[in-house]
Coordinates of C-alpha atoms in Angstrom, one line a residue:
X96 CA 97.1 104.3 103.8
X97 CA 98.5 106.0 106.7
X98 CA 96.9 109.3 105.0
X99 CA 93.9 107.5 104.2
X100 CA 93.4 106.5 107.9
X101 CA 93.9 110.1 109.6
X102 CA 91.7 111.7 106.8
X103 CA 88.5 108.9 107.5
X104 CA 89.1 109.5 111.4
X105 CA 89.1 113.7 111.2
X106 CA 86.4 113.2 108.8
X107 CA 84.3 110.9 110.9
X108 CA 84.3 113.1 113.8
X109 CA 83.0 116.2 111.4
X110 CA 80.1 114.3 110.4
X111 CA 79.5 113.2 114.0
X112 CA 79.4 116.6 114.8
X113 CA 76.8 117.7 112.1
X114 CA 74.7 114.4 113.4
X115 CA 74.4 115.9 117.1
X116 CA 72.3 118.4 116.2
X117 CA 70.7 117.1 113.1
X118 CA 69.1 114.0 114.5
X119 CA 67.1 116.3 117.1
X120 CA 65.1 117.3 114.0
X121 CA 63.5 114.1 114.1
X122 CA 62.1 114.2 117.4
X123 CA 59.3 116.8 118.9
X124 CA 60.9 120.0 119.9
X125 CA 60.4 119.8 124.0
X126 CA 59.9 123.3 123.6
X127 CA 56.9 123.4 121.4
X128 CA 55.7 120.8 123.2
X129 CA 55.4 122.7 126.3
X130 CA 54.0 125.5 124.4
X131 CA 51.7 122.7 123.5
X132 CA 50.7 122.2 126.9
X133 CA 50.4 125.4 128.4
X134 CA 48.0 126.1 125.9
X135 CA 46.1 123.0 127.0
X136 CA 46.6 124.2 130.6
X137 CA 44.9 127.5 129.2
X138 CA 42.2 126.4 127.6
X139 CA 41.4 123.9 130.0
X140 CA 41.1 126.6 133.1
X141 CA 39.0 128.6 130.8
X142 CA 36.8 125.8 130.3
X143 CA 36.5 125.2 134.0
X144 CA 35.5 128.8 134.7
X145 CA 33.1 128.7 132.3
X146 CA 31.7 125.5 133.3
X147 CA 31.6 127.1 137.0
X148 CA 29.6 130.3 135.9
X149 CA 27.0 128.4 133.7
X150 CA 26.9 125.1 136.0
X151 CA 27.7 122.7 133.3
X152 CA 28.7 119.0 133.8
X153 CA 32.4 117.8 133.6
X154 CA 32.3 115.8 130.4
X155 CA 32.0 118.5 128.5
X156 CA 35.5 120.0 130.0
X157 CA 37.2 117.0 128.2
X158 CA 35.2 117.4 125.0
X159 CA 36.1 121.1 124.6
X160 CA 40.0 120.2 124.8
X161 CA 42.2 121.0 121.8
X162 CA 43.5 117.4 121.0
X163 CA 47.3 117.3 120.6
X164 CA 49.1 117.8 117.4
X165 CA 50.9 114.8 115.8
X166 CA 54.5 114.9 115.3
X167 CA 56.0 114.9 111.5
X168 CA 59.6 115.1 110.8
X169 CA 60.4 117.6 108.2
X170 CA 60.9 116.3 104.6
X171 CA 64.7 117.8 104.3
X172 CA 65.6 116.5 107.5
X173 CA 64.8 113.2 107.1
X174 CA 67.3 113.5 103.9
X175 CA 69.9 114.9 105.5
X176 CA 69.9 112.4 108.4
X177 CA 69.6 109.4 106.0
X178 CA 72.9 111.2 104.2
X179 CA 74.7 111.8 106.9
X180 CA 74.6 108.6 108.7
X181 CA 75.3 107.2 104.9
X182 CA 78.0 109.0 105.3
X183 CA 78.9 108.0 108.4
X184 CA 79.4 104.7 107.7
X185 CA 81.5 105.2 104.4
X186 CA 83.7 106.7 106.7
X187 CA 84.0 104.3 108.5
X188 CA 84.4 101.3 106.5
X189 CA 86.9 103.1 104.8
X190 CA 89.3 103.1 107.6
X191 CA 88.2 99.5 108.6
X192 CA 89.1 98.3 105.0
X193 CA 92.4 100.8 104.9
X194 CA 93.5 98.7 107.8
X195 CA 92.6 95.8 106.6
X196 CA 94.7 96.7 103.4
X197 CA 97.5 98.2 105.3
X198 CA 97.9 94.4 107.3
X199 CA 97.7 92.5 104.3
X200 CA 100.4 94.7 102.6
X201 CA 102.6 94.3 106.0
X202 CA 101.8 90.0 105.9
X203 CA 102.8 89.7 102.3
X204 CA 107.1 90.3 103.1
X205 CA 106.7 88.4 106.5
X206 CA 105.2 85.5 105.1
X207 CA 107.6 85.3 102.1
X208 CA 110.7 85.9 104.5
X209 CA 110.2 83.4 107.1
X210 CA 112.0 81.0 105.3
X211 CA 115.6 80.0 105.6
X212 CA 116.3 79.3 101.9
X213 CA 116.6 81.3 98.9
X214 CA 114.5 78.8 96.6
X215 CA 111.5 78.5 99.2
X216 CA 111.2 82.2 99.7
X217 CA 110.7 82.5 96.0
X218 CA 108.3 79.6 95.4
X219 CA 106.4 81.3 98.5
X220 CA 107.0 84.8 96.9
X221 CA 104.8 83.5 93.6
X222 CA 102.7 81.5 95.2
X223 CA 101.7 84.5 97.3
X224 CA 101.6 86.8 94.3
X225 CA 99.3 84.6 92.0
X226 CA 97.3 84.6 94.8
X227 CA 97.3 88.9 94.8
X228 CA 96.4 88.5 91.0
X229 CA 93.9 85.6 91.1
X230 CA 91.4 87.3 93.3
X231 CA 92.1 91.2 92.5
X232 CA 94.1 92.6 95.8
X233 CA 94.4 95.6 93.3
X234 CA 90.8 96.1 93.0
X235 CA 90.3 95.9 96.9
X236 CA 92.9 98.3 97.5
X237 CA 91.0 100.6 95.9
X238 CA 87.8 100.5 98.0
X239 CA 89.0 102.7 100.4
X240 CA 88.9 105.6 98.6
X241 CA 86.3 104.7 96.6
X242 CA 84.3 104.5 99.7
X243 CA 85.7 107.8 101.3
X244 CA 85.0 109.8 98.0
X245 CA 81.6 108.5 98.2
X246 CA 80.9 109.9 101.6
X247 CA 82.3 113.1 101.0
X248 CA 79.4 113.5 98.1
X249 CA 76.8 112.2 100.3
X250 CA 78.2 114.5 103.4
X251 CA 77.9 118.1 101.0
X252 CA 74.5 116.7 99.7
X253 CA 73.1 116.0 102.8
X254 CA 74.4 119.8 103.7
X255 CA 72.6 121.1 101.0
X256 CA 69.6 119.3 102.5
X257 CA 70.5 121.0 106.2
X258 CA 70.1 124.4 104.8
X259 CA 67.0 124.1 103.0
X260 CA 64.7 124.8 105.9
X261 CA 67.7 127.8 107.1
X262 CA 67.9 130.2 104.7
X263 CA 67.6 130.0 100.4
X264 CA 70.2 131.9 99.7
X265 CA 72.8 129.8 101.7
X266 CA 71.5 127.0 100.1
X267 CA 71.7 128.0 96.8
X268 CA 74.9 129.6 97.1
X269 CA 76.4 126.0 98.5
X270 CA 74.3 124.1 95.6
X271 CA 76.5 126.1 93.1
X272 CA 79.7 125.5 94.5
X273 CA 78.8 121.5 95.1
X274 CA 77.8 121.8 91.3
X275 CA 81.4 123.1 90.4
X276 CA 82.9 120.8 92.8
X277 CA 80.7 117.5 90.9
X278 CA 81.6 119.2 87.8
X279 CA 85.3 119.0 88.3
X280 CA 85.2 115.5 89.8
X281 CA 83.3 114.3 87.0
X282 CA 86.0 115.6 84.4
X283 CA 89.0 114.1 86.1
X284 CA 87.2 111.1 86.2
X285 CA 86.3 111.0 82.7
X286 CA 89.6 112.4 81.2
X287 CA 91.7 109.6 81.3
X288 CA 88.8 107.3 79.0
X289 CA 89.9 109.6 76.4
X290 CA 93.3 110.7 77.2
X291 CA 95.6 107.7 78.4
X292 CA 98.2 110.0 79.5
X293 CA 96.0 112.3 81.5
X294 CA 97.5 112.5 85.0
X295 CA 94.1 112.5 86.5
X296 CA 92.0 109.7 88.1
X297 CA 89.8 109.0 90.9
X298 CA 88.7 105.7 91.9
X299 CA 85.6 105.4 89.7
X300 CA 87.6 105.8 86.8
X301 CA 88.3 101.8 86.2
X302 CA 85.0 101.1 87.2
X303 CA 83.9 102.5 84.3
X304 CA 86.4 101.8 82.1
X305 CA 85.5 98.2 83.1
X306 CA 81.6 98.6 82.3
X307 CA 82.4 100.3 79.4
X308 CA 84.9 97.8 77.5
X309 CA 81.6 95.1 78.8
X310 CA 79.5 96.8 77.2
X311 CA 81.3 97.2 73.9
X312 CA 81.3 93.2 74.2
X313 CA 78.5 92.5 74.4
X314 CA 77.3 94.8 71.7
X315 CA 80.1 93.2 69.5
X316 CA 78.3 90.1 70.1
X317 CA 74.6 90.5 70.0
X318 CA 74.3 93.5 67.7
X319 CA 73.2 91.5 64.2
X320 CA 76.1 91.9 61.4
X321 CA 75.1 93.0 58.1
X322 CA 75.0 89.3 56.8
X323 CA 72.8 88.3 60.0
X324 CA 69.8 87.8 57.7
X325 CA 71.3 85.9 54.9
X326 CA 73.6 84.0 57.4
X327 CA 71.6 83.1 60.5
X328 CA 74.8 80.7 61.4
X329 CA 76.5 84.4 62.2
X330 CA 73.6 84.9 64.9
X331 CA 75.5 81.3 67.0
X332 CA 78.2 82.4 66.8
X333 CA 78.6 83.8 70.3
X334 CA 77.1 80.5 71.2
X335 CA 80.2 78.5 69.4
X336 CA 82.9 80.2 70.4
X337 CA 81.9 79.6 73.8
X338 CA 80.6 82.8 75.4
X339 CA 80.6 86.4 74.6
X340 CA 83.1 87.9 77.3
X341 CA 86.8 87.4 76.2
X342 CA 89.4 88.8 78.5
X343 CA 88.8 92.7 78.5
X344 CA 92.2 94.5 78.2
X345 CA 92.4 96.7 81.9
X346 CA 93.7 100.8 81.2
X347 CA 97.0 99.8 82.3
X348 CA 97.3 97.7 79.2
X349 CA 95.6 100.3 76.9
X350 CA 98.0 102.7 78.4
X351 CA 100.8 100.6 77.4
X352 CA 99.4 100.2 74.0
X353 CA 99.1 103.7 73.3
X354 CA 102.5 104.2 74.3
X355 CA 104.2 102.0 72.0
X356 CA 102.3 103.3 69.3
X357 CA 103.3 106.7 69.8
X358 CA 104.5 109.2 67.1
X359 CA 108.1 110.1 66.1
X360 CA 108.4 113.2 68.3
X361 CA 107.5 111.1 70.9
X362 CA 109.8 108.7 71.0
X363 CA 112.5 111.3 70.2
X364 CA 111.5 113.1 73.3
X365 CA 112.2 109.7 75.0
X366 CA 115.5 109.0 73.6
X367 CA 116.4 113.1 74.6
X368 CA 115.5 112.4 77.6
X369 CA 117.8 109.4 78.1
X370 CA 120.6 111.4 76.5
X371 CA 120.1 113.9 78.8
X372 CA 120.2 111.6 82.2
X373 CA 123.5 110.2 81.1
X374 CA 125.4 111.6 84.2
X375 CA 128.8 109.7 83.7
X376 CA 130.8 108.6 81.0
X377 CA 130.1 104.5 81.8
X378 CA 126.4 105.1 81.0
X379 CA 127.0 107.3 77.8
X380 CA 129.7 104.5 76.8
X381 CA 127.2 101.7 76.7
X382 CA 124.5 103.8 74.9
X383 CA 127.1 104.7 72.2
X384 CA 127.5 101.1 72.0
X385 CA 124.4 100.0 70.8
X386 CA 123.7 102.8 68.6
X387 CA 125.1 100.3 65.7
X388 CA 122.8 97.6 66.6
X389 CA 119.8 100.2 66.3
X390 CA 120.8 101.7 63.0
X391 CA 122.0 99.3 61.1
X392 CA 121.1 95.4 60.4
X393 CA 124.7 93.3 60.7
X394 CA 123.0 90.0 59.2
X395 CA 121.3 91.4 56.8
X396 CA 124.1 93.8 56.3
X397 CA 121.8 96.6 55.5
X398 CA 120.4 99.7 57.3
X399 CA 117.7 99.8 59.4
X400 CA 115.6 103.0 58.6
X401 CA 112.8 102.7 61.2
X402 CA 115.2 105.1 63.9
X403 CA 116.8 107.3 61.2
X404 CA 114.5 110.0 61.6
X405 CA 114.6 109.8 65.3
X406 CA 118.3 110.1 65.4
X407 CA 118.2 112.7 62.8
X408 CA 116.1 114.7 65.1
X409 CA 118.6 114.2 67.7
X410 CA 121.1 115.3 65.7
X411 CA 119.3 119.2 65.4
X412 CA 118.2 119.0 68.4
X413 CA 119.7 121.9 71.1
X414 CA 119.6 120.6 74.1
X415 CA 120.9 117.1 72.6
X416 CA 123.7 117.5 70.1
X417 CA 124.1 114.1 69.4
X418 CA 126.9 114.6 66.8
X419 CA 128.8 117.1 69.5
X420 CA 128.0 114.5 72.4
X421 CA 130.2 112.3 70.2
X422 CA 133.2 114.7 69.3
X423 CA 133.4 115.0 73.1
X424 CA 133.1 111.8 73.7
X425 CA 135.8 110.8 71.2
X426 CA 138.3 114.0 72.8
X427 CA 137.5 112.5 76.8
X428 CA 138.7 108.8 75.2
X429 CA 142.0 110.2 74.7
X430 CA 142.8 111.3 78.6
X431 CA 145.8 109.7 79.9
X432 CA 143.3 108.7 83.1
X433 CA 142.0 105.6 81.1
X434 CA 144.0 102.5 80.5
X435 CA 144.7 101.8 77.2
X436 CA 142.2 98.9 76.6
X437 CA 139.7 101.2 77.7
X438 CA 140.6 104.6 75.7
X439 CA 141.1 101.8 72.8
X440 CA 137.2 100.4 73.6
X441 CA 135.3 103.9 73.9
X442 CA 137.3 105.0 70.5
X443 CA 136.5 101.8 68.8
X444 CA 132.4 103.0 70.0
X445 CA 132.1 106.2 69.0
X446 CA 133.7 104.9 65.5
X447 CA 131.4 102.6 64.8
X448 CA 128.2 104.6 65.8
X449 CA 129.3 107.5 63.3

């Protein structure tokens, strides 16, 4: 949140600088008014001169004066200022909400640590944690970033409107760059909806996911099924079951389900990464000790075939070389630096795994 606050403050200053120049376009130009007044003065003097020559009356002088032109701000200036003022409001709102979120985050551990006993602290922690889930605190945390992204988009759109009366080539060039930016932002927004492993995401991604999930639920509930004409009770099913909006899955749940139903190659890479991360013999011993339970069902006294292919791949993987690691671990267990009971335990673990 600190970085977000700094960026929001700097961005608000930039928008304010542009607004100082752009809001002047909403008022009549003092230079133009001076020119109009001078023109009216010249016309008045010319009329007076002619009247003195022709001895006309004074009422004709006022009728001959040109009427002042009514001021109307350009349409581009109206759009530009409207977009930039809205952008400034969103930027300041981002800073305010970010400050509140930071305060709430700091208040949470303080409210749990102020009690003397661990029992009371744990009860208070769970009570407040349930409140965070109940009132969707995670959605509020994403709001400042959403405001800031909206402010940036409005600022760029207002900059295009500001450049329209200035120069056409510059306007087209900046519009093309803005189109590229919007296209990339759209790809980053929609990419996680199709690929759950995607590292890209924007504040709009969870909103679009929620909308699509709710839309799917509504369509499934209200679109007649194939037997709707022959079975009228199917049309009343949404009412009988107590509504059409069951609990929707979040993106985190969908990503978890996709990860749990991954391919054998993905699970093998996960096991290989686990093997490579075992930095000491104690961790490797626990891993080796768990292999028999994975590969053999001792209750049914039969092998488990679910993970056989995984470990065959680990045996052939040149980065892991599971068989070689077991042999090296067996050789290391013969070290005199270990206690006899530790050597025996490690040797038995390797033999059972083999």
